[in-house]
Short mmCIF file of C-alpha atoms and ligand atoms in Angstrom, two decimals:
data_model
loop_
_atom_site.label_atom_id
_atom_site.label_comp_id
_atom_site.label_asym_id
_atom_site.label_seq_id
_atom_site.Cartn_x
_atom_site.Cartn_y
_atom_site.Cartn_z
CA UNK H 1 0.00 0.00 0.00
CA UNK H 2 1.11 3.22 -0.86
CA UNK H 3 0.85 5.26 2.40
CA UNK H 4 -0.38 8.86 2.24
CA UNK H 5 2.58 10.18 4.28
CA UNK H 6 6.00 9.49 6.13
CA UNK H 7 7.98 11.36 8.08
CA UNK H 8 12.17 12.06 6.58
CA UNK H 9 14.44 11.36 8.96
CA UNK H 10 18.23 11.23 8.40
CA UNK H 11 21.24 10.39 10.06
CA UNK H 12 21.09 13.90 12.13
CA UNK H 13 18.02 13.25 14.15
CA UNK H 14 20.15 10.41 15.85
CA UNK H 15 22.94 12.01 16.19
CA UNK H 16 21.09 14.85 18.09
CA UNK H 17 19.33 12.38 20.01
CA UNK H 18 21.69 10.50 21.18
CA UNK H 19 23.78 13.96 22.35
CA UNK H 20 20.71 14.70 24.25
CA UNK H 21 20.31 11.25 26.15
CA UNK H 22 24.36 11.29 26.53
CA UNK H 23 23.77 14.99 28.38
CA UNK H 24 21.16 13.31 30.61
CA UNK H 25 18.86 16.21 29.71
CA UNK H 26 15.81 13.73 28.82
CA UNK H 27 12.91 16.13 29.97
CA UNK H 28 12.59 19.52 29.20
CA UNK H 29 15.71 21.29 29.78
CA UNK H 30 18.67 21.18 28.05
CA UNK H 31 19.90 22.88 24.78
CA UNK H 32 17.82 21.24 22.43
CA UNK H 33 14.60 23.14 23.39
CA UNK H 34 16.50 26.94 23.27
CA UNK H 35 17.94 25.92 19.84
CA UNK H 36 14.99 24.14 18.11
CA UNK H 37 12.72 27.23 19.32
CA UNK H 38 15.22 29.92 18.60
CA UNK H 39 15.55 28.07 15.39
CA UNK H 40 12.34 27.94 14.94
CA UNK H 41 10.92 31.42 15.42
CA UNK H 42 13.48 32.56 13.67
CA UNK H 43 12.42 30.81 10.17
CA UNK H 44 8.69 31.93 11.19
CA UNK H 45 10.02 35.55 10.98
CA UNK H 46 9.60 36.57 15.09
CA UNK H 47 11.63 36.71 18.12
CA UNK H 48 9.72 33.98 19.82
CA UNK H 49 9.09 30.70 20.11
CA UNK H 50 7.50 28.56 22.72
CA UNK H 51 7.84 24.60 22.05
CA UNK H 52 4.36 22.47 23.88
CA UNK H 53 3.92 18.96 23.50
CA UNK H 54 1.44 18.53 20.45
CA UNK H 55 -0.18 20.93 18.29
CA UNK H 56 -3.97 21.17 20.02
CA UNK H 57 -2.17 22.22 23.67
CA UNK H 58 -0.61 24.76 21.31
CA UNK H 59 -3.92 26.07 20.53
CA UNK H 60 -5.61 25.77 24.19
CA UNK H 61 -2.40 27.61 25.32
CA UNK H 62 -2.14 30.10 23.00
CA UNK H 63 -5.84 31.28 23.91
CA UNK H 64 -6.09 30.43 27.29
CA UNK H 65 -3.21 32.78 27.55
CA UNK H 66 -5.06 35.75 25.61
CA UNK H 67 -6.82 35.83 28.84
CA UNK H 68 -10.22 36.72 27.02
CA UNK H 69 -13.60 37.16 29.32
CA UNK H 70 -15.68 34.17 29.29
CA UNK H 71 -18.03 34.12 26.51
CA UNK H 72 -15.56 35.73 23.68
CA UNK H 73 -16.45 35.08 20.59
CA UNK H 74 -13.71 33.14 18.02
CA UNK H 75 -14.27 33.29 14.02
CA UNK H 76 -12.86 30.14 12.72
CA UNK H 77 -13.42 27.63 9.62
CA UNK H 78 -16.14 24.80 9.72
CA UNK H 79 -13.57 23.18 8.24
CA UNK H 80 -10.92 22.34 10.27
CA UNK H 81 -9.65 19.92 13.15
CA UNK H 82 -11.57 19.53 16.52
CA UNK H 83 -8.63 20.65 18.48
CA UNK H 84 -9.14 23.77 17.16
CA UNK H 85 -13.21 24.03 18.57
CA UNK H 86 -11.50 22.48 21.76
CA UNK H 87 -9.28 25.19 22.36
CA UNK H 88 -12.17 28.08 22.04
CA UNK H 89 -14.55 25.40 24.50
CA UNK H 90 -11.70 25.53 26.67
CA UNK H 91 -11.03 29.24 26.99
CA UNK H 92 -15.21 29.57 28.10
CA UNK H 93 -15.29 31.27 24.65
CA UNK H 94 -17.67 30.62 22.07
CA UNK H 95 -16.83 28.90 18.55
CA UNK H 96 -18.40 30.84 15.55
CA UNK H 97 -18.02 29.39 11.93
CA UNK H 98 -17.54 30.78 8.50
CA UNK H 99 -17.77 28.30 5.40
CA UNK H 100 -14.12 28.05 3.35
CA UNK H 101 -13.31 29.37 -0.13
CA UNK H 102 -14.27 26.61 -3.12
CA UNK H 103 -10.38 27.05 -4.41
CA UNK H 104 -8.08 27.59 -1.32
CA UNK H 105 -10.13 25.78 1.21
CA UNK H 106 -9.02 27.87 3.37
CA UNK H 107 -11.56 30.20 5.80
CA UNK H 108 -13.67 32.35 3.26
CA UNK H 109 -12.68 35.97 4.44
CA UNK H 110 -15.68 37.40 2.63
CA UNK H 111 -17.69 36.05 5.42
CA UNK H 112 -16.33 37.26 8.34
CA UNK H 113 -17.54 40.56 8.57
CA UNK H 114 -21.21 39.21 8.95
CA UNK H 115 -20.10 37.40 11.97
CA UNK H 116 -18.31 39.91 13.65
CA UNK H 117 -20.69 41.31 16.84
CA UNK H 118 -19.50 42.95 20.46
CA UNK H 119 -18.16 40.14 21.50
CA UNK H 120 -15.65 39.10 19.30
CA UNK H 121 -12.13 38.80 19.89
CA UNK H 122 -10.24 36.68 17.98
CA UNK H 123 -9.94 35.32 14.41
CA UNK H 124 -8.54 32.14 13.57
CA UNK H 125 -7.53 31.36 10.32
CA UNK H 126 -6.83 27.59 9.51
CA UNK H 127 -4.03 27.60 6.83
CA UNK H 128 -5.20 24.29 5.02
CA UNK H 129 -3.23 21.52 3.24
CA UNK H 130 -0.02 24.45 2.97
CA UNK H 131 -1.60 27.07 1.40
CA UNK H 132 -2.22 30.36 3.74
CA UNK H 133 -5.21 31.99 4.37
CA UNK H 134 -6.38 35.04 2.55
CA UNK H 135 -4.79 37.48 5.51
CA UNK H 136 -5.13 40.89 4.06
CA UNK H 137 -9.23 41.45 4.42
CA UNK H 138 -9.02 39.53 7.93
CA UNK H 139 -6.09 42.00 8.82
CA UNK H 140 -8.50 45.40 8.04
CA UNK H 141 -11.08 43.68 10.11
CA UNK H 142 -9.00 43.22 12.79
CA UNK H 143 -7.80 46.37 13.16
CA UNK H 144 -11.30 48.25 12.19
CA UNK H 145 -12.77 45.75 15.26
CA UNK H 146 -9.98 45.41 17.77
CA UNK H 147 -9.81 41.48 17.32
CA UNK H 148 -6.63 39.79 17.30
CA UNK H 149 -5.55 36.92 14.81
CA UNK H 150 -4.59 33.35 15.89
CA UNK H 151 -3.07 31.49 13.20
CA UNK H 152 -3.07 27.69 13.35
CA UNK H 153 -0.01 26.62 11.07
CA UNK H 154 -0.05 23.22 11.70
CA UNK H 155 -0.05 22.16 7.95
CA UNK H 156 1.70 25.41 6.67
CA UNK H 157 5.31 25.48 7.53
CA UNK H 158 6.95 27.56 5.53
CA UNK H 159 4.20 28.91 3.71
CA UNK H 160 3.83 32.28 2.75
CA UNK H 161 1.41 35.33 2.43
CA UNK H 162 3.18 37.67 0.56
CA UNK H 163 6.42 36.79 0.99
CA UNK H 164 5.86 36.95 4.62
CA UNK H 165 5.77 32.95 6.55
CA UNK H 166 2.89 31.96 8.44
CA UNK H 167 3.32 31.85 12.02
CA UNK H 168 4.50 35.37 11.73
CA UNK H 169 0.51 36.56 10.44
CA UNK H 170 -1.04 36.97 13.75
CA UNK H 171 -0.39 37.43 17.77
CA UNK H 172 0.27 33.97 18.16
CA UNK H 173 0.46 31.47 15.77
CA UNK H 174 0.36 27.70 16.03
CA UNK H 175 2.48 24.88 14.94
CA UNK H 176 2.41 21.33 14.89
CA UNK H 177 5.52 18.83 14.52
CA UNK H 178 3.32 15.29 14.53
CA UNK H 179 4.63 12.51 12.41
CA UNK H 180 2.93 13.47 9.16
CA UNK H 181 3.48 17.38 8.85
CA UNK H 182 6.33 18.78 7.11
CA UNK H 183 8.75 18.56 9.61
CA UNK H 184 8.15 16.59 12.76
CA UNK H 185 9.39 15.71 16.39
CA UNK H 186 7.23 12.54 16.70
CA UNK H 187 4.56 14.52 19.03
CA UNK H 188 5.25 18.29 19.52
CA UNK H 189 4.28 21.68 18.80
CA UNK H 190 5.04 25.66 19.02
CA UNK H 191 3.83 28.81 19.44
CA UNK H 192 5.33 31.71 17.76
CA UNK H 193 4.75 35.22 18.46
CA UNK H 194 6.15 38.85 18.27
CA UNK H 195 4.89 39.42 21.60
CA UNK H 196 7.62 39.76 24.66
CA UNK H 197 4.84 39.16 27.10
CA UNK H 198 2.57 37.01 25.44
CA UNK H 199 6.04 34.78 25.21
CA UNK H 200 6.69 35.00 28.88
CA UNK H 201 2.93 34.26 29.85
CA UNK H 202 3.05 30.94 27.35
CA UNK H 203 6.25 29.93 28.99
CA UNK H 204 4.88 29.95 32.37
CA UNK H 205 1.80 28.81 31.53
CA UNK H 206 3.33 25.33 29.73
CA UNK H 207 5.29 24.95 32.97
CA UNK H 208 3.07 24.96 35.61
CA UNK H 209 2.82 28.83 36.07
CA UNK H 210 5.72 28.02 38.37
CA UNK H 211 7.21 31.62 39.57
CA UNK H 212 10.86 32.28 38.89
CA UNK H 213 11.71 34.46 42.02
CA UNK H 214 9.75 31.50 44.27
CA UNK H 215 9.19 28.19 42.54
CA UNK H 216 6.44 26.47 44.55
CA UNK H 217 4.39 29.48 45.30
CA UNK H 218 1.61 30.01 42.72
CA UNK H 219 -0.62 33.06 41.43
CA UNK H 220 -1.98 31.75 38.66
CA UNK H 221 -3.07 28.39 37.36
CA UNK H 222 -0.88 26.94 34.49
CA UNK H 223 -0.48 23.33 32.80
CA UNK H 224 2.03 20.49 32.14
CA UNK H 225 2.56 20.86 28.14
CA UNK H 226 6.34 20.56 28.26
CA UNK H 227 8.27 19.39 25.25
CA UNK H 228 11.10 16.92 25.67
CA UNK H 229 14.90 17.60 24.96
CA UNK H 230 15.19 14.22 22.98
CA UNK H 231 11.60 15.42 20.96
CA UNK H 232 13.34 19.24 20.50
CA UNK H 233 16.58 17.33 19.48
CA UNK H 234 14.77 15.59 16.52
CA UNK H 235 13.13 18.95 15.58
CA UNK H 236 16.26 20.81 15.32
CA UNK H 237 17.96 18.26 12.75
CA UNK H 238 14.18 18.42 10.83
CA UNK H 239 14.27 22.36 11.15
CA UNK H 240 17.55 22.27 9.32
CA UNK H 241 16.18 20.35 6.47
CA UNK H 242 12.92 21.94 6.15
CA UNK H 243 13.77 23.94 2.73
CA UNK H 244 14.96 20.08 1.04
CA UNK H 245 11.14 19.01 2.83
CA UNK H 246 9.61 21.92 0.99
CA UNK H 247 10.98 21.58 -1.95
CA UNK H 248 9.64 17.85 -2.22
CA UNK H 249 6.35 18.43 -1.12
CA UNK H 250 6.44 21.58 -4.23
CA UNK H 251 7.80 18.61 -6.60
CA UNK H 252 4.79 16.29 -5.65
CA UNK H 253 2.55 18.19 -6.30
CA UNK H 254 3.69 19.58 -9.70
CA UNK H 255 3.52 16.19 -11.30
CA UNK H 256 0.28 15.54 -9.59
CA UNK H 257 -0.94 18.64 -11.57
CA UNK H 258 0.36 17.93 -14.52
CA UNK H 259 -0.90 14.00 -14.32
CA UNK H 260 -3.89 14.59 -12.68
CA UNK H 261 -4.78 17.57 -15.64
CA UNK H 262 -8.13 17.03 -17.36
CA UNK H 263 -9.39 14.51 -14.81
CA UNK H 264 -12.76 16.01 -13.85
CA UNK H 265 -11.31 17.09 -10.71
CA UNK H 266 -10.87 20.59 -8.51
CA UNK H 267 -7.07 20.92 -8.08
CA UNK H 268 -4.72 23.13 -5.44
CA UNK H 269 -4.06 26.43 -5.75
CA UNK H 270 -1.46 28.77 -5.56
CA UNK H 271 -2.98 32.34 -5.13
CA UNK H 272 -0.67 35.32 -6.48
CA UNK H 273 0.09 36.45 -2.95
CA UNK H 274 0.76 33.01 -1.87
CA UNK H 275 3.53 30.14 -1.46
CA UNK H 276 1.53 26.70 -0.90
CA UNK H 277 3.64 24.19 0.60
CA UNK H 278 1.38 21.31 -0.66
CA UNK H 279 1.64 19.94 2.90
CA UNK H 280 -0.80 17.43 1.42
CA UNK H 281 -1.88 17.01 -1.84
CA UNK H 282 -6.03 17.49 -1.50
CA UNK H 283 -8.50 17.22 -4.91
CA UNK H 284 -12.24 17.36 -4.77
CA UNK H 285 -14.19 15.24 -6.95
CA UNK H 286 -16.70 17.30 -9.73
CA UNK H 287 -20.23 16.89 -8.97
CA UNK H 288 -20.18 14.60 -12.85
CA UNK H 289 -18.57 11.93 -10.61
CA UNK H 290 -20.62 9.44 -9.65
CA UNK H 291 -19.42 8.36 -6.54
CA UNK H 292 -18.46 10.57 -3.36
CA UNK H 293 -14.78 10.82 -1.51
CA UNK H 294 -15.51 7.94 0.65
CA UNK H 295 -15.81 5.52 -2.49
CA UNK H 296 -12.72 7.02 -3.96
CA UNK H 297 -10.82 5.93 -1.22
CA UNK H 298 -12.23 2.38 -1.47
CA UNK H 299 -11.43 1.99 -4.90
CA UNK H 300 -8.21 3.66 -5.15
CA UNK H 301 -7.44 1.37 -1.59
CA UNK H 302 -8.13 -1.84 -3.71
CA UNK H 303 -5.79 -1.20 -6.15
CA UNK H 304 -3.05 -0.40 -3.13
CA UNK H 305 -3.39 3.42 -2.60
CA UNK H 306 -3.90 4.91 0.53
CA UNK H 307 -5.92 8.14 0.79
CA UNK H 308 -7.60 10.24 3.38
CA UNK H 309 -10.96 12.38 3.42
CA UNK H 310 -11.17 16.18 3.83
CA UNK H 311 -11.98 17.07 7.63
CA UNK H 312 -15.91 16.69 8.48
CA UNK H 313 -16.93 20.67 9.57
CA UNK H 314 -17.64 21.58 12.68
CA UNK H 315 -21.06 22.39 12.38
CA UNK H 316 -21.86 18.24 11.44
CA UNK H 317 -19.81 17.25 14.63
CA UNK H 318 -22.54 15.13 16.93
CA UNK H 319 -20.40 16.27 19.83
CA UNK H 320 -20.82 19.82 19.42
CA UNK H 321 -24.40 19.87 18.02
CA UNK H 322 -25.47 17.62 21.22
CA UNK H 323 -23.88 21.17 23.45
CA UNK H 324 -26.27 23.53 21.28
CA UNK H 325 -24.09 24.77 19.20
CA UNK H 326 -24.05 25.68 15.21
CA UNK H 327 -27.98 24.58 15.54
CA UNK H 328 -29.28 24.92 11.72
CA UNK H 329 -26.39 26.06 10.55
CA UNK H 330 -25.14 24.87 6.79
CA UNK H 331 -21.71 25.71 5.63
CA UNK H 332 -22.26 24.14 1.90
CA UNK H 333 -18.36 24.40 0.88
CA UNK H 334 -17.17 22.82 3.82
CA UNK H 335 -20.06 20.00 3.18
CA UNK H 336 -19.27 19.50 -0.21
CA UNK H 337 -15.45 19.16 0.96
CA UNK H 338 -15.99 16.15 3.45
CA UNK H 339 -18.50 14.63 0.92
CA UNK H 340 -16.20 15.39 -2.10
CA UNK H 341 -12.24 15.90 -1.02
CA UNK H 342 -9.31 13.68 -0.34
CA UNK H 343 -6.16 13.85 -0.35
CA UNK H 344 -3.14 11.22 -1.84
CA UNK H 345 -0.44 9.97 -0.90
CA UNK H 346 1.81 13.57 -0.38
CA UNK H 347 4.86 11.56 2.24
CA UNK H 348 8.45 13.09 1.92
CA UNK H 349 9.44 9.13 1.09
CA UNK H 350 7.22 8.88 -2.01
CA UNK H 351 8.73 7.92 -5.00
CA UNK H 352 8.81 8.93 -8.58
CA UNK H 353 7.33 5.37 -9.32
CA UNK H 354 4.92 5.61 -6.19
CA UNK H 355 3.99 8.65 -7.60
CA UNK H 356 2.94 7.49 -11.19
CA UNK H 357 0.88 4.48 -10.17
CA UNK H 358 -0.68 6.68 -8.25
CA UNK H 359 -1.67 8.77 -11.18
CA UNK H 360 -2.15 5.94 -13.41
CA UNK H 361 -4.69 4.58 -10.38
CA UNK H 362 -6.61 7.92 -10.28
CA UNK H 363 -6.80 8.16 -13.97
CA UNK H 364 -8.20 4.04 -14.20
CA UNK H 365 -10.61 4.56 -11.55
CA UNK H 366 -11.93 8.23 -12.93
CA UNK H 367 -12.28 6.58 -16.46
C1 PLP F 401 -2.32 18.43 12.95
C2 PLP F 401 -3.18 19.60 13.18
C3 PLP F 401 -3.41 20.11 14.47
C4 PLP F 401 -3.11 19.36 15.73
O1 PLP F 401 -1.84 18.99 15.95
P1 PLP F 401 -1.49 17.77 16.95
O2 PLP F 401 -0.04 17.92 17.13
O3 PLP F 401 -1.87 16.51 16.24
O4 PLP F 401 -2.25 17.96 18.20
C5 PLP F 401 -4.08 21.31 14.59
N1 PLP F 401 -4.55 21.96 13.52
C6 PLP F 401 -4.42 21.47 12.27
C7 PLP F 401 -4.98 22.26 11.13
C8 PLP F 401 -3.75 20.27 12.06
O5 PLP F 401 -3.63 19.78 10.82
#
């Protein structure tokens, strides 16, 4: 089976690792963190950079530390991952949804506005499969409003909005390093920000909220979200790599274009003002297509390609709709996505050969 992705590791994530077990720094001190987040921020484009341990904690922290008054509103896409609906349930705030845009996928900006009441505080754009979120109208409405942005970058390292790299878009911004994005540390994550105090509030908070003039004595309430030394170690050596990673996600997914051309399919984009990192390579299927995403995936399965579905939105979670919320709402984009998109195999391992049966499977079961 052709497996939709795999992480590259080399001969430096061992040698890292094993300096960091040699050190005896095997929790969350010792050099590795300091580099890998100095590192880190510094690609992103700002002088911070707080390492958690996964990519949803990243979110909870990076709002719980926004310190927003219970019942805040939070513009986000239907379309995205739970963690990012946990982290607004988790700050008392309230989740409110906007449907994506047909060719990025990414949170329809156009939509916004009309969601925008008192309480709002924060938008958070999803930047989806590698390519960033439309930033400029979300910027004037943040600034007209007095809302603050809260980018989650998990799938969009190294991606740009005009020339500028997400993580760097917003107040905080929100990484993930898990096995399958484009670089990894196993389980891990980061928030970046611009913000001296923010930074010092998120380090605290990941640790505890223990006080540095008198450890055990505490004024606020804080969590355990610490990163490992050994993880931070591996993240480093993939940090250093990342433009090589880039560069073959950018490869994959020019061939897919070019094989996948004429197929009656919706392909990526790359908007003028953007650089899409093709994280993973999604397609939706045209309405002429007999069959949904789900069948796809069966088919293409059969013949030994693995595949995933588009995230369910939000607003068609039982979960949430059993706690009252998006009650009658319809988000048709974001329905027609988890009906109608997958994505293939996009791994850093895949092969030129991988690659073509993979096209030559697509074309033979869209024939
Ligand atoms: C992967 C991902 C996350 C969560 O990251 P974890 O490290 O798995 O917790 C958050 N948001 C998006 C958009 C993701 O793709």
């Amino acid at each position: 089976m052709i497996p939709v992705s795999a992480p590259l590791l080399n001969g430096r994530e061992m040698d890292y690792v094993r300096e960091a077990v040699e050190s005896g720094w095997i929790s969350s001190e010792g050099r590795f963190i300091a580099a890998f987040e100095q590192r880190w921020a510094e690609y992103c484009g700002v002088p911070h950079g707080i390492a958690v341990s996964n990519g949803t904690v990243a979110l909870q922290l990076a709002l719980r530390a926004l310190d927003l008054p219970a019942g805040s509103e939070v513009i986000l896409p239907s379309c995205t991952i739970i963690s990012c609906v946990l982290a607004v349930l988790e700050a008392d705030c309230v989740p409110v949804l906007v449907d994506s845009d047909p060719q990025t996928w990414c949170m329809n900006a156009d939509q916004v506005a009309a969601k925008i009441t008192p309480r709002t505080r924060v938008l958070m754009p999803v930047h989806l499969l590698g390519h960033p979120c439309d930033m400029a109208p979300l910027r004037e409405l943040a600034d007209r409003h007095g809302l603050l942005i809260v980018e989650d970058a998990a799938e969009a390292h190294g991606a740009e909005y005009n020339g500028r790299r997400c993580g760097s878009l917003g107040t905080l911004a929100c990484f993930s390093f898990y096995a399958n994005k484009i670089i990894t540390t196993g389980e891990g994550g980061m928030v970046t920000t611009a913000d001296p105090v923010l930074a010092e509030r998120l380090r605290a908070m990941r640790n505890l909220c223990f006080r540095r003039d008198r450890r055990f004595l505490h004024t606020e309430l804080g969590f355990n979200y610490r990163l490992t030394n050994m993880q931070a170690a591996v993240g480093l050596a993939q940090v250093e790599r990342i433009g090589e990673h880039i560069a073959i996600k950018r490869r994959i997914a020019a061939r897919y274009l070019e094989g996948l051309h004429g197929l009656p399919l919706t392909l990526p984009v790359e908007r003028p003002w953007a650089r899409n990192v093709y994280w993973m390579f999604g397609l939706v299927l045209d309405d002429g297509v007999p069959f949904d995403a789900d069948e796809l995936a069966i088919r293409m399965r059969k013949e030994g390609v693995d595949s995933r579905p588009f995230f369910l939105g939000m607003h068609e979670q039982p979960i949430l709709k059993a706690r009252g919320l998006f009650e009658g709402e319809q988000y048709p984009v974001a329905e027609r996505l988890a009906r109608r998109g997958v994505y293939l195999p996009s791994g850093l391992g895949l092969g030129p050969a991988q690659q073509e049966t993979v096209i030559d499977v697509m074309r033979q079961v869209l024939a």
